[in-house]
């Protein structure tokens, strides 16, 4: 049991559409980070949410946006989907922003854009 | 900007062989380093981490890694691999080093252990 829950597990969308991915953090965690993992690559950091605010952001366009709810769960939204957005999207939770708090990853959402 | 390189993309070993996976990072100064493992069909899991102190770090399942600052390296080792070690291994660095959550990952090394 990963502790971090992501939904859905798989998703197929058409180019130009919008998608929302969801993440529930491990119990006791209040910080959520999102990563994109393209096939054959390591995960790339998209952004991090803490106290319902975006705290850090990676090199991703504004088409990628997110939200964190008062119960610490989070959503990742991607607008105007491109074929290149096809990837595994990983959610990771942790406790606070301290570097000593290890990340716990979910199993991911596999997004396919056709 | 910080980057991480893993030079071995796919490693094939027989059981009981010794393992060393290379990892180099690009930016000097304070670094926090990690090795994560992803077993087939499972989520990424932390193997070990280095923040400061003893540069030889021991992790779970008999893995260890050595931080060599002069070589910008953090290689993962295991004296004797088992079939159950078959997985993908990722090296990562915390960027910036003073705040958690944002990791820069290498491209990963797929390890296949033959029984």
Tab-separated table of C-alpha atoms in Angstrom:
chain	number	residue	atom	x	y	z
A	1	UNK	CA	0.000	0.000	0.000
A	2	UNK	CA	1.621	3.231	-1.205
A	3	UNK	CA	-0.343	5.444	1.121
A	4	UNK	CA	-0.563	8.070	-1.618
A	5	UNK	CA	-3.645	7.554	-3.753
A	6	UNK	CA	-3.955	8.817	-7.317
A	7	UNK	CA	-6.923	8.728	-9.647
A	8	UNK	CA	-7.609	7.740	-12.282
A	9	UNK	CA	-4.960	5.122	-12.991
A	10	UNK	CA	-5.249	5.480	-16.749
A	11	UNK	CA	-6.686	8.185	-18.964
A	12	UNK	CA	-6.955	8.727	-22.701
A	13	UNK	CA	-7.583	12.228	-24.023
A	14	UNK	CA	-7.581	13.944	-27.376
A	15	UNK	CA	-5.199	16.738	-28.307
A	16	UNK	CA	-6.609	20.110	-27.261
A	17	UNK	CA	-8.711	18.733	-24.427
A	18	UNK	CA	-8.289	19.442	-20.730
A	19	UNK	CA	-7.571	16.908	-17.990
A	20	UNK	CA	-7.704	16.839	-14.182
A	21	UNK	CA	-5.709	14.366	-12.128
A	22	UNK	CA	-6.264	13.819	-8.431
A	23	UNK	CA	-4.060	12.932	-5.490
A	24	UNK	CA	-4.725	12.100	-1.847
A	25	UNK	CA	-1.593	12.308	0.288
A	26	UNK	CA	-0.411	9.754	2.801
A	27	UNK	CA	-2.099	10.128	6.156
A	28	UNK	CA	-0.309	12.777	8.220
A	29	UNK	CA	1.237	14.502	5.221
A	30	UNK	CA	0.344	18.054	4.256
A	31	UNK	CA	2.583	18.736	1.250
A	32	UNK	CA	2.016	17.493	-2.284
A	33	UNK	CA	4.427	17.560	-5.217
A	34	UNK	CA	3.644	16.579	-8.794
A	35	UNK	CA	6.035	14.999	-11.281
A	36	UNK	CA	5.846	14.063	-14.953
A	37	UNK	CA	7.650	10.906	-16.053
A	38	UNK	CA	7.968	10.418	-19.793
A	39	UNK	CA	8.735	6.963	-21.110
A	40	UNK	CA	12.358	6.013	-20.463
A	41	UNK	CA	13.052	9.143	-18.430
A	42	UNK	CA	13.264	10.061	-14.786
A	43	UNK	CA	10.473	12.035	-13.130
A	44	UNK	CA	10.479	15.804	-13.751
A	45	UNK	CA	9.213	18.179	-11.088
A	46	UNK	CA	6.099	20.147	-12.047
A	47	UNK	CA	5.144	21.976	-8.832
A	48	UNK	CA	4.636	21.661	-5.100
A	49	UNK	CA	1.695	22.692	-2.904
A	50	UNK	CA	1.754	23.475	0.790
A	51	UNK	CA	-0.892	25.302	2.806
A	52	UNK	CA	-2.994	25.516	-0.363
A	53	UNK	CA	-0.351	27.592	-2.160
A	54	UNK	CA	2.054	26.759	-4.942
A	55	UNK	CA	5.489	26.871	-3.295
A	56	UNK	CA	7.877	25.761	-6.002
A	57	UNK	CA	7.494	25.304	-9.727
A	58	UNK	CA	9.535	23.482	-12.318
A	59	UNK	CA	10.010	24.359	-15.952
A	60	UNK	CA	6.482	23.679	-17.140
A	61	UNK	CA	4.187	26.041	-19.091
A	62	UNK	CA	1.146	27.738	-17.604
A	63	UNK	CA	-1.044	25.069	-19.191
A	64	UNK	CA	-0.109	23.065	-16.124
A	65	UNK	CA	-1.889	24.295	-13.025
A	66	UNK	CA	-2.829	22.869	-9.703
A	67	UNK	CA	-4.766	23.210	-6.543
A	68	UNK	CA	-4.581	21.987	-2.989
A	69	UNK	CA	-7.658	21.602	-0.850
A	70	UNK	CA	-8.028	22.147	2.917
A	71	UNK	CA	-7.842	18.348	3.442
A	72	UNK	CA	-4.393	18.433	1.732
A	73	UNK	CA	-5.540	16.556	-1.356
A	74	UNK	CA	-4.475	18.045	-4.663
A	75	UNK	CA	-5.400	18.300	-8.322
A	76	UNK	CA	-3.237	18.725	-11.381
A	77	UNK	CA	-4.903	20.359	-14.373
A	78	UNK	CA	-3.494	20.390	-17.866
A	79	UNK	CA	-5.156	22.527	-20.541
A	80	UNK	CA	-4.849	22.365	-24.320
A	81	UNK	CA	-3.291	18.929	-24.250
A	82	UNK	CA	-0.427	18.180	-26.608
A	83	UNK	CA	0.792	14.799	-27.779
A	84	UNK	CA	3.954	15.434	-25.766
A	85	UNK	CA	1.951	15.557	-22.557
A	86	UNK	CA	1.560	11.789	-22.746
A	87	UNK	CA	3.358	10.496	-19.662
A	88	UNK	CA	3.024	8.993	-16.218
A	89	UNK	CA	2.060	11.681	-13.717
A	90	UNK	CA	3.275	11.036	-10.203
A	91	UNK	CA	2.103	12.592	-6.994
A	92	UNK	CA	4.374	12.626	-3.950
A	93	UNK	CA	3.473	13.677	-0.446
A	94	UNK	CA	5.592	14.733	2.492
A	95	UNK	CA	5.337	16.501	5.807
A	96	UNK	CA	6.056	20.216	5.557
A	97	UNK	CA	8.816	21.721	3.464
A	98	UNK	CA	11.735	20.367	5.462
A	99	UNK	CA	14.333	18.513	3.426
A	100	UNK	CA	14.370	15.821	6.076
A	101	UNK	CA	10.854	14.748	5.219
A	102	UNK	CA	11.073	11.985	2.612
A	103	UNK	CA	8.755	11.928	-0.367
A	104	UNK	CA	6.192	9.139	-0.610
A	105	UNK	CA	5.079	8.493	-4.166
A	106	UNK	CA	1.814	7.200	-5.533
A	107	UNK	CA	1.494	4.693	-8.367
A	108	UNK	CA	0.778	7.445	-10.853
A	109	UNK	CA	-1.765	8.265	-13.533
A	110	UNK	CA	-0.899	7.143	-17.055
A	111	UNK	CA	-2.108	9.855	-19.474
A	112	UNK	CA	-2.241	9.130	-23.176
A	113	UNK	CA	-2.965	11.992	-25.563
A	114	UNK	CA	-4.062	11.007	-29.073
B	1	UNK	CA	20.817	24.547	-12.999
B	2	UNK	CA	21.349	21.301	-11.211
B	3	UNK	CA	21.287	18.109	-13.273
B	4	UNK	CA	21.842	14.426	-12.583
B	5	UNK	CA	23.421	11.872	-14.901
B	6	UNK	CA	23.147	8.125	-14.672
B	7	UNK	CA	25.496	6.602	-17.187
B	8	UNK	CA	24.220	3.044	-17.133
B	9	UNK	CA	20.838	2.755	-18.804
B	10	UNK	CA	20.462	-1.000	-18.522
B	11	UNK	CA	22.558	-3.348	-16.423
B	12	UNK	CA	22.245	-7.133	-16.540
B	13	UNK	CA	23.792	-9.207	-13.766
B	14	UNK	CA	23.654	-12.746	-12.488
B	15	UNK	CA	22.610	-13.426	-8.921
B	16	UNK	CA	25.420	-12.970	-6.383
B	17	UNK	CA	27.281	-10.545	-8.646
B	18	UNK	CA	28.311	-7.186	-7.224
B	19	UNK	CA	26.532	-4.043	-8.315
B	20	UNK	CA	27.664	-0.482	-8.804
B	21	UNK	CA	25.447	2.099	-10.472
B	22	UNK	CA	26.932	5.455	-11.345
B	23	UNK	CA	25.410	8.823	-10.522
B	24	UNK	CA	26.900	12.272	-11.089
B	25	UNK	CA	25.400	15.660	-10.340
B	26	UNK	CA	26.431	18.926	-11.921
B	27	UNK	CA	26.411	21.641	-9.293
B	28	UNK	CA	28.774	21.877	-6.352
B	29	UNK	CA	28.166	23.202	-2.896
B	30	UNK	CA	25.610	21.803	-0.496
B	31	UNK	CA	23.741	18.847	-1.917
B	32	UNK	CA	21.214	16.383	-0.611
B	33	UNK	CA	21.308	13.138	-2.549
B	34	UNK	CA	18.902	10.227	-2.882
B	35	UNK	CA	18.517	6.871	-4.511
B	36	UNK	CA	14.993	5.675	-5.278
B	37	UNK	CA	13.932	2.287	-6.568
B	38	UNK	CA	10.884	1.299	-8.582
B	39	UNK	CA	10.088	-2.413	-8.570
B	40	UNK	CA	7.930	-3.679	-11.449
B	41	UNK	CA	4.362	-2.495	-10.980
B	42	UNK	CA	5.125	-0.608	-7.787
B	43	UNK	CA	5.612	2.989	-6.738
B	44	UNK	CA	8.934	4.753	-6.277
B	45	UNK	CA	10.485	3.970	-2.912
B	46	UNK	CA	13.379	5.607	-1.088
B	47	UNK	CA	16.479	3.366	-0.857
B	48	UNK	CA	18.797	5.760	0.935
B	49	UNK	CA	19.693	9.416	1.316
B	50	UNK	CA	22.674	11.593	2.094
B	51	UNK	CA	22.406	15.004	3.722
B	52	UNK	CA	25.690	15.408	5.591
B	53	UNK	CA	28.181	13.534	7.743
B	54	UNK	CA	29.580	10.108	6.902
B	55	UNK	CA	29.856	9.976	3.099
B	56	UNK	CA	29.150	6.228	3.135
B	57	UNK	CA	25.421	5.833	3.522
B	58	UNK	CA	23.651	2.555	4.183
B	59	UNK	CA	20.097	1.996	3.028
B	60	UNK	CA	17.512	-0.710	2.951
B	61	UNK	CA	17.961	-4.216	1.514
B	62	UNK	CA	21.761	-4.147	1.787
B	63	UNK	CA	22.318	-1.178	-0.499
B	64	UNK	CA	24.863	1.519	0.206
B	65	UNK	CA	26.104	4.634	-1.570
B	66	UNK	CA	29.228	6.722	-1.319
B	67	UNK	CA	29.246	10.484	-1.682
B	68	UNK	CA	32.487	11.732	-3.242
B	69	UNK	CA	32.350	15.510	-3.326
B	70	UNK	CA	35.462	15.937	-5.476
B	71	UNK	CA	33.947	13.737	-8.167
B	72	UNK	CA	30.375	15.074	-7.863
B	73	UNK	CA	29.340	11.429	-7.534
B	74	UNK	CA	26.946	9.349	-5.456
B	75	UNK	CA	27.302	5.776	-6.702
B	76	UNK	CA	25.031	3.000	-5.486
B	77	UNK	CA	26.520	-0.357	-4.520
B	78	UNK	CA	25.452	-3.778	-3.351
B	79	UNK	CA	27.950	-6.606	-2.762
B	80	UNK	CA	25.673	-9.423	-3.912
B	81	UNK	CA	22.476	-8.875	-5.892
B	82	UNK	CA	19.387	-11.057	-5.792
B	83	UNK	CA	16.752	-11.718	-8.418
B	84	UNK	CA	14.376	-9.587	-6.318
B	85	UNK	CA	16.611	-6.549	-6.921
B	86	UNK	CA	15.360	-6.404	-10.503
B	87	UNK	CA	13.980	-2.877	-10.749
B	88	UNK	CA	14.637	0.604	-12.044
B	89	UNK	CA	16.935	2.765	-9.946
B	90	UNK	CA	16.885	6.551	-9.898
B	91	UNK	CA	19.438	8.931	-8.453
B	92	UNK	CA	18.142	12.349	-7.396
B	93	UNK	CA	19.302	15.602	-5.863
B	94	UNK	CA	17.308	18.141	-3.874
B	95	UNK	CA	17.149	21.531	-5.575
B	96	UNK	CA	17.353	23.981	-3.878
B	97	UNK	CA	19.178	22.175	-1.090
B	98	UNK	CA	17.443	24.052	1.701
B	99	UNK	CA	13.860	23.143	0.807
B	100	UNK	CA	12.234	19.771	0.437
B	101	UNK	CA	9.910	18.457	-2.237
B	102	UNK	CA	11.686	19.331	-5.463
B	103	UNK	CA	13.956	16.574	-6.654
B	104	UNK	CA	15.988	16.507	-9.851
B	105	UNK	CA	16.103	12.907	-11.072
B	106	UNK	CA	18.487	11.126	-13.372
B	107	UNK	CA	17.063	9.168	-16.299
B	108	UNK	CA	17.211	5.911	-14.369
B	109	UNK	CA	19.062	2.610	-14.649
B	110	UNK	CA	17.152	-0.564	-15.323
B	111	UNK	CA	18.679	-3.496	-13.461
B	112	UNK	CA	17.895	-7.036	-14.562
B	113	UNK	CA	19.161	-9.850	-12.338
B	114	UNK	CA	19.229	-13.317	-13.861
B	115	UNK	CA	18.477	-16.194	-11.458
